[in-house]
Short mmCIF file of C-alpha atoms in Angstrom, two decimals:
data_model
loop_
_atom_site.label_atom_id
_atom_site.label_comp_id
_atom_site.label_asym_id
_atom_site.label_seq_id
_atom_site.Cartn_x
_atom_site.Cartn_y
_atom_site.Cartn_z
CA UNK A 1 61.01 -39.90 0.20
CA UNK A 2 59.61 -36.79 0.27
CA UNK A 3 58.53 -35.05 3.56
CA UNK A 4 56.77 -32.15 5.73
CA UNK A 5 57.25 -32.21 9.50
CA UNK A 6 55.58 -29.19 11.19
CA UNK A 7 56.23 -28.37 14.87
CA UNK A 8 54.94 -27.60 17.01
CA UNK A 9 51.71 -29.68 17.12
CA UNK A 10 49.55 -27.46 19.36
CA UNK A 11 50.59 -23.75 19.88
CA UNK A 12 48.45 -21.83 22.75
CA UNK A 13 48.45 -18.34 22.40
CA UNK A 14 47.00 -15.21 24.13
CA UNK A 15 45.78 -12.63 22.10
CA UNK A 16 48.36 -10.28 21.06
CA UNK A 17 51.30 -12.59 22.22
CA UNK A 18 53.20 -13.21 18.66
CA UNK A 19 55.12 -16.29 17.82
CA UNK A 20 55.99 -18.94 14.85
CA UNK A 21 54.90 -21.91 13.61
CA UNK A 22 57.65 -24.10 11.95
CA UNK A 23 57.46 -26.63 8.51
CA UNK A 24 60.88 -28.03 7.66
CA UNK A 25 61.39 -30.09 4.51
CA UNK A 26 62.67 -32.93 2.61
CA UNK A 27 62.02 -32.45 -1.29
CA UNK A 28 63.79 -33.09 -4.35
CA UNK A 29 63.92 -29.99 -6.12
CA UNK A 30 61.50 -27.81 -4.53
CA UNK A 31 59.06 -26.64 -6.74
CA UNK A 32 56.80 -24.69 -3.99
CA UNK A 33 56.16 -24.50 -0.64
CA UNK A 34 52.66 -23.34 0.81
CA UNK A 35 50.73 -22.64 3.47
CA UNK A 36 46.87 -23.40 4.35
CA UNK A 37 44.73 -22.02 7.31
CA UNK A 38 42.15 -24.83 8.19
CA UNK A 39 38.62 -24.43 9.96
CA UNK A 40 37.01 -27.13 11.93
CA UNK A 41 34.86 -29.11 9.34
CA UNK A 42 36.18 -27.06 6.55
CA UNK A 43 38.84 -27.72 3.68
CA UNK A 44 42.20 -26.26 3.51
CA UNK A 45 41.96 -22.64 2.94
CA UNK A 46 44.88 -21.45 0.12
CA UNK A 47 47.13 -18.55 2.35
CA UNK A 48 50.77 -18.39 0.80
CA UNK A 49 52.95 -20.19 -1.66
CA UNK A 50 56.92 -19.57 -1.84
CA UNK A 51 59.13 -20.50 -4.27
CA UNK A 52 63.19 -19.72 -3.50
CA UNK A 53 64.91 -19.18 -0.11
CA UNK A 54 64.83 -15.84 0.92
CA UNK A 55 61.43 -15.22 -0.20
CA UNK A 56 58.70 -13.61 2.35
CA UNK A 57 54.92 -13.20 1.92
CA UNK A 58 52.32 -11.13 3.93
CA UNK A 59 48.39 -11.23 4.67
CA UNK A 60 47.38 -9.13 7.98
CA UNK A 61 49.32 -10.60 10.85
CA UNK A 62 50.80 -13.39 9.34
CA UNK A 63 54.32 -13.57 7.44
CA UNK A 64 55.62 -16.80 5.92
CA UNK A 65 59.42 -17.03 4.98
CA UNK A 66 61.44 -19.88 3.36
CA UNK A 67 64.53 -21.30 3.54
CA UNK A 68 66.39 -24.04 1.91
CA UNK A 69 65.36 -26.34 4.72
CA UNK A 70 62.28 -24.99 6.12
CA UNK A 71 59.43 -22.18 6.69
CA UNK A 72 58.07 -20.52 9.12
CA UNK A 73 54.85 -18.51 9.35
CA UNK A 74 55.02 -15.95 12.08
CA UNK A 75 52.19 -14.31 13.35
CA UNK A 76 52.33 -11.50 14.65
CA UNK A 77 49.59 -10.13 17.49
CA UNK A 78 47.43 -12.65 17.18
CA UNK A 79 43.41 -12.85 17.21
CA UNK A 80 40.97 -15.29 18.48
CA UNK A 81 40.18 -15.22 14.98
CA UNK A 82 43.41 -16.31 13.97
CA UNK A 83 42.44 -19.99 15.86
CA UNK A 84 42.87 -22.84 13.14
CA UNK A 85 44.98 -25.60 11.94
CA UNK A 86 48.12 -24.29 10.03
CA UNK A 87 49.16 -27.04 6.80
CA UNK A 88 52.40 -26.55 5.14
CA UNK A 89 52.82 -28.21 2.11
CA UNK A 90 56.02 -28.70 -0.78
CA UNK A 91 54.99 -29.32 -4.51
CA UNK A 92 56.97 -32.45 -5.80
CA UNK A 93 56.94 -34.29 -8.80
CA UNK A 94 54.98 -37.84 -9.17
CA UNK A 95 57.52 -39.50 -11.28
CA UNK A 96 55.37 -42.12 -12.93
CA UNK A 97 52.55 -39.60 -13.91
CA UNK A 98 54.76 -36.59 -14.96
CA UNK A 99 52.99 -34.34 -12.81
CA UNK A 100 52.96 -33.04 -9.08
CA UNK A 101 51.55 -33.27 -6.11
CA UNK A 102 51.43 -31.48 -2.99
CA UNK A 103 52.72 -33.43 0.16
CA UNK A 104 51.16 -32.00 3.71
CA UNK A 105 52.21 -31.60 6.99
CA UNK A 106 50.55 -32.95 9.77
CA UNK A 107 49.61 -29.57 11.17
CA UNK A 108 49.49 -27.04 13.67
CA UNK A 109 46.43 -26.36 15.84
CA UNK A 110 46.55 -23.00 16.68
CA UNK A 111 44.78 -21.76 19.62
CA UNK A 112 44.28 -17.69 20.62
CA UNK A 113 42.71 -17.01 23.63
CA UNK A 114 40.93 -13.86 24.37
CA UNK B 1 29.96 -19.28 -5.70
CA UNK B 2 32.80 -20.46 -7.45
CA UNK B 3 34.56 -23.20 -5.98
CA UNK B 4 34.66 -26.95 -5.43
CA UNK B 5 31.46 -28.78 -4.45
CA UNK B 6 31.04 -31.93 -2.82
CA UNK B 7 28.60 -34.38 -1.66
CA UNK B 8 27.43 -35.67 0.62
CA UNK B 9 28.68 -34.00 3.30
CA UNK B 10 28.39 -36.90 5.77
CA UNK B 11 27.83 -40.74 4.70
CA UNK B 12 27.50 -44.03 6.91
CA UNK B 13 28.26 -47.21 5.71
CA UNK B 14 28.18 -51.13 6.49
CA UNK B 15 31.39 -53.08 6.05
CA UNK B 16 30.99 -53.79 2.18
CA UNK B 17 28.73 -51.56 0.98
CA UNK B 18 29.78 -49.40 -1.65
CA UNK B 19 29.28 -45.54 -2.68
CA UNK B 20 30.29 -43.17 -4.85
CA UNK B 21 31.53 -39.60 -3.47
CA UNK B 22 31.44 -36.47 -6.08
CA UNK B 23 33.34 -33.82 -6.63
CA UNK B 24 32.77 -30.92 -9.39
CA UNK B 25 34.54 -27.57 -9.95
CA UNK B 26 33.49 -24.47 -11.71
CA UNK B 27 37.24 -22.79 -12.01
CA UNK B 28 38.00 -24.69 -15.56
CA UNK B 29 40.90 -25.76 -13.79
CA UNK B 30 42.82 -29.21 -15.83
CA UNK B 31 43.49 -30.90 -12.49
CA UNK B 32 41.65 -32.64 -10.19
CA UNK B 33 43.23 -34.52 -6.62
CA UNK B 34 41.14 -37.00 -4.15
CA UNK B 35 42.42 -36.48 -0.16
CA UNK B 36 41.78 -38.39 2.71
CA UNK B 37 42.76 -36.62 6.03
CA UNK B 38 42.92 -38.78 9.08
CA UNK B 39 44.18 -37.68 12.91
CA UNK B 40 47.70 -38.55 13.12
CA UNK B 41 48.04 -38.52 9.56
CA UNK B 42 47.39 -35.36 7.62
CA UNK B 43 45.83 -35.20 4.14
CA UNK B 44 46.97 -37.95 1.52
CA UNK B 45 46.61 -37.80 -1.84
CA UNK B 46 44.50 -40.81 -3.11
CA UNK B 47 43.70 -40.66 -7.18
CA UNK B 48 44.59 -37.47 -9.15
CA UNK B 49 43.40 -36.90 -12.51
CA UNK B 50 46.31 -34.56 -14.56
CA UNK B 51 43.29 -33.31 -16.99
CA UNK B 52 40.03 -34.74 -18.37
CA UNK B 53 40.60 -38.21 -19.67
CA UNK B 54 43.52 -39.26 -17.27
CA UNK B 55 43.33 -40.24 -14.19
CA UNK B 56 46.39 -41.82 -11.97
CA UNK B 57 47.15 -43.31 -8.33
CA UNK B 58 48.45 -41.37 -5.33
CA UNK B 59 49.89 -42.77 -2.55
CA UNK B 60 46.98 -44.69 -0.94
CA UNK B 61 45.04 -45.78 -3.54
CA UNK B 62 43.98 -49.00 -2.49
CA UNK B 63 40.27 -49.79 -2.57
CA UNK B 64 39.51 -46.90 -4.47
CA UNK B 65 38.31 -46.00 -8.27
CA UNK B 66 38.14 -42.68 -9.90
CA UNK B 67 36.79 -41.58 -12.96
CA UNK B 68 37.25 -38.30 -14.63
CA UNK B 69 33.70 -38.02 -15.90
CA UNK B 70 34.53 -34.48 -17.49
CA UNK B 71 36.68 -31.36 -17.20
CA UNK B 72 34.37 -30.01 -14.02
CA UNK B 73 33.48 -33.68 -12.35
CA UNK B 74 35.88 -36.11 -10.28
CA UNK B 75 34.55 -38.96 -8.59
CA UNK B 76 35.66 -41.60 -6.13
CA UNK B 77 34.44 -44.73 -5.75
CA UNK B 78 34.32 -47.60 -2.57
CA UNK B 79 33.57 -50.57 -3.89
CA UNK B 80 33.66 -52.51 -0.68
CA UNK B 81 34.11 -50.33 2.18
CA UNK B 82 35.64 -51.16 5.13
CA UNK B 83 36.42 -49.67 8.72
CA UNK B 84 40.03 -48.31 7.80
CA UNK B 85 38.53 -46.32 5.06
CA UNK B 86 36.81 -44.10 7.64
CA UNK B 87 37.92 -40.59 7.19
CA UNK B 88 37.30 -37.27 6.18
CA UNK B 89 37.99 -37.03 2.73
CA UNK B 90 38.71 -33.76 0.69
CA UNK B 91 38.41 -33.40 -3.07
CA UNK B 92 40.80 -30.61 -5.03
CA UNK B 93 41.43 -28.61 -7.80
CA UNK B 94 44.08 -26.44 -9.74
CA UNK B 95 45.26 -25.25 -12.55
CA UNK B 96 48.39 -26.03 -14.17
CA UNK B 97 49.92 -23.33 -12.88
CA UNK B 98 49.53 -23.67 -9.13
CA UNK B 99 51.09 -20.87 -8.08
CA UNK B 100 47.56 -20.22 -6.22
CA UNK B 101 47.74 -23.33 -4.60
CA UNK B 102 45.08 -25.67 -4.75
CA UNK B 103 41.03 -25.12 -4.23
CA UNK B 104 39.67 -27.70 -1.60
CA UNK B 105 36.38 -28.61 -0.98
CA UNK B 106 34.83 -28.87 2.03
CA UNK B 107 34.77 -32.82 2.53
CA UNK B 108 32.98 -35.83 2.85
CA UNK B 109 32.84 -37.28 6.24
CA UNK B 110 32.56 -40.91 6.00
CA UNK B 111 32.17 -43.57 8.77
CA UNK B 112 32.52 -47.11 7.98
CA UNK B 113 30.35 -49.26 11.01
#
């Protein structure tokens, strides 16, 4: 069975204090691995997709990397602004439909303090 | 704006009742996904339509109906609601190359009293 497990669950930060946020994975044949940013009250927010090990991606403070057996998005001096819940997600096949889906993560709820 | 529209925003419902929740997309994108996101639980996919005439079941699909009314419009049905379908839920969109990921709405909040 496919499956996400993100850790940790809550992440407190002060502003400026860098860290990562892990999403390890169990897919058969990985098609993509991605990461959201979610609001309060809002819908996923599209941030990064990765597609082989090795592979790194970059928006302002925030760098995702993949390996065969997980990602991790590491932000780096973080903002208040920066507060959210963090989805990781792998693109797998539905085998009776012939097409995929994406399977989430629970989360991380990211926190920066001022 | 371009994007993924839903509605309502917020919905309460009796035990039984039923209601329909829409979902349209101005991207042309083929594909079309039905979410539920619960604490504990992260989002699940429900009913995913492929492209316009197909629609198929996700993972939790029971007490549910879809129909793929178009290329732009998705919609998911309760026919008899009931408590455990309280949730946010979260309609998507993509095209068949998803290397953008997909385009989420901003969800329905139901509560089922």
């Amino acid at each position: 069975e496919d499956q996400v497990t993100q850790s940790p669950e809550a992440l407190r930060l002060q502003e400026g204090e860098s860290s990562s946020l892990n999403c390890s994975y169990t897919v058969s044949g990985l098609r993509g691995l991605f990461w959201y940013r979610q609001d309060p009250g809002k819908g996923p927010e599209f941030l990064f997709t990765l597609y082989s090990a090795g592979e790194e991606k970059e928006k302002e403070r925030l760098k995702a990397t993949l390996t065969k057996k997980e990602s991790f998005l590491h932000i780096t001096a973080p903002k208040p602004e920066d507060s959210a819940t963090y989805l990781c997600a792998v693109q797998a096949p539905i085998l009776q439909g012939g097409s995929e889906k994406l399977v989430f993560g629970k989360g991380t709820k990211l926190t920066v303090n001022p | 704006n371009a994007g993924v529209t839903q509605t309502p925003k917020f919905q309460v419902l009796k035990t039984g009742q039923s209601m329909t929740l829409q979902c349209a997309q101005d991207m042309n994108h083929n594909s079309m996904y039905w979410y539920r996101q619960d604490p504990g639980m992260g989002l699940r996919l429900i009913y995913y339509s492929a492209s316009e005439g197909t629609t198929d079941k996700g993972e939790v699909p029971n007490g549910y109906n879809v129909s793929r009314l178009n290329k732009r419009e998705f919609s998911l049905r309760l026919e008899s609601a009931a408590p455990s379908q309280t949730s946010v839920y979260f309609c998507a969109s993509s095209p068949e190359a998803v290397d953008y990921g997909y385009t989420f709405g901003s969800g329905t909040r139901l509560t089922v009293v």
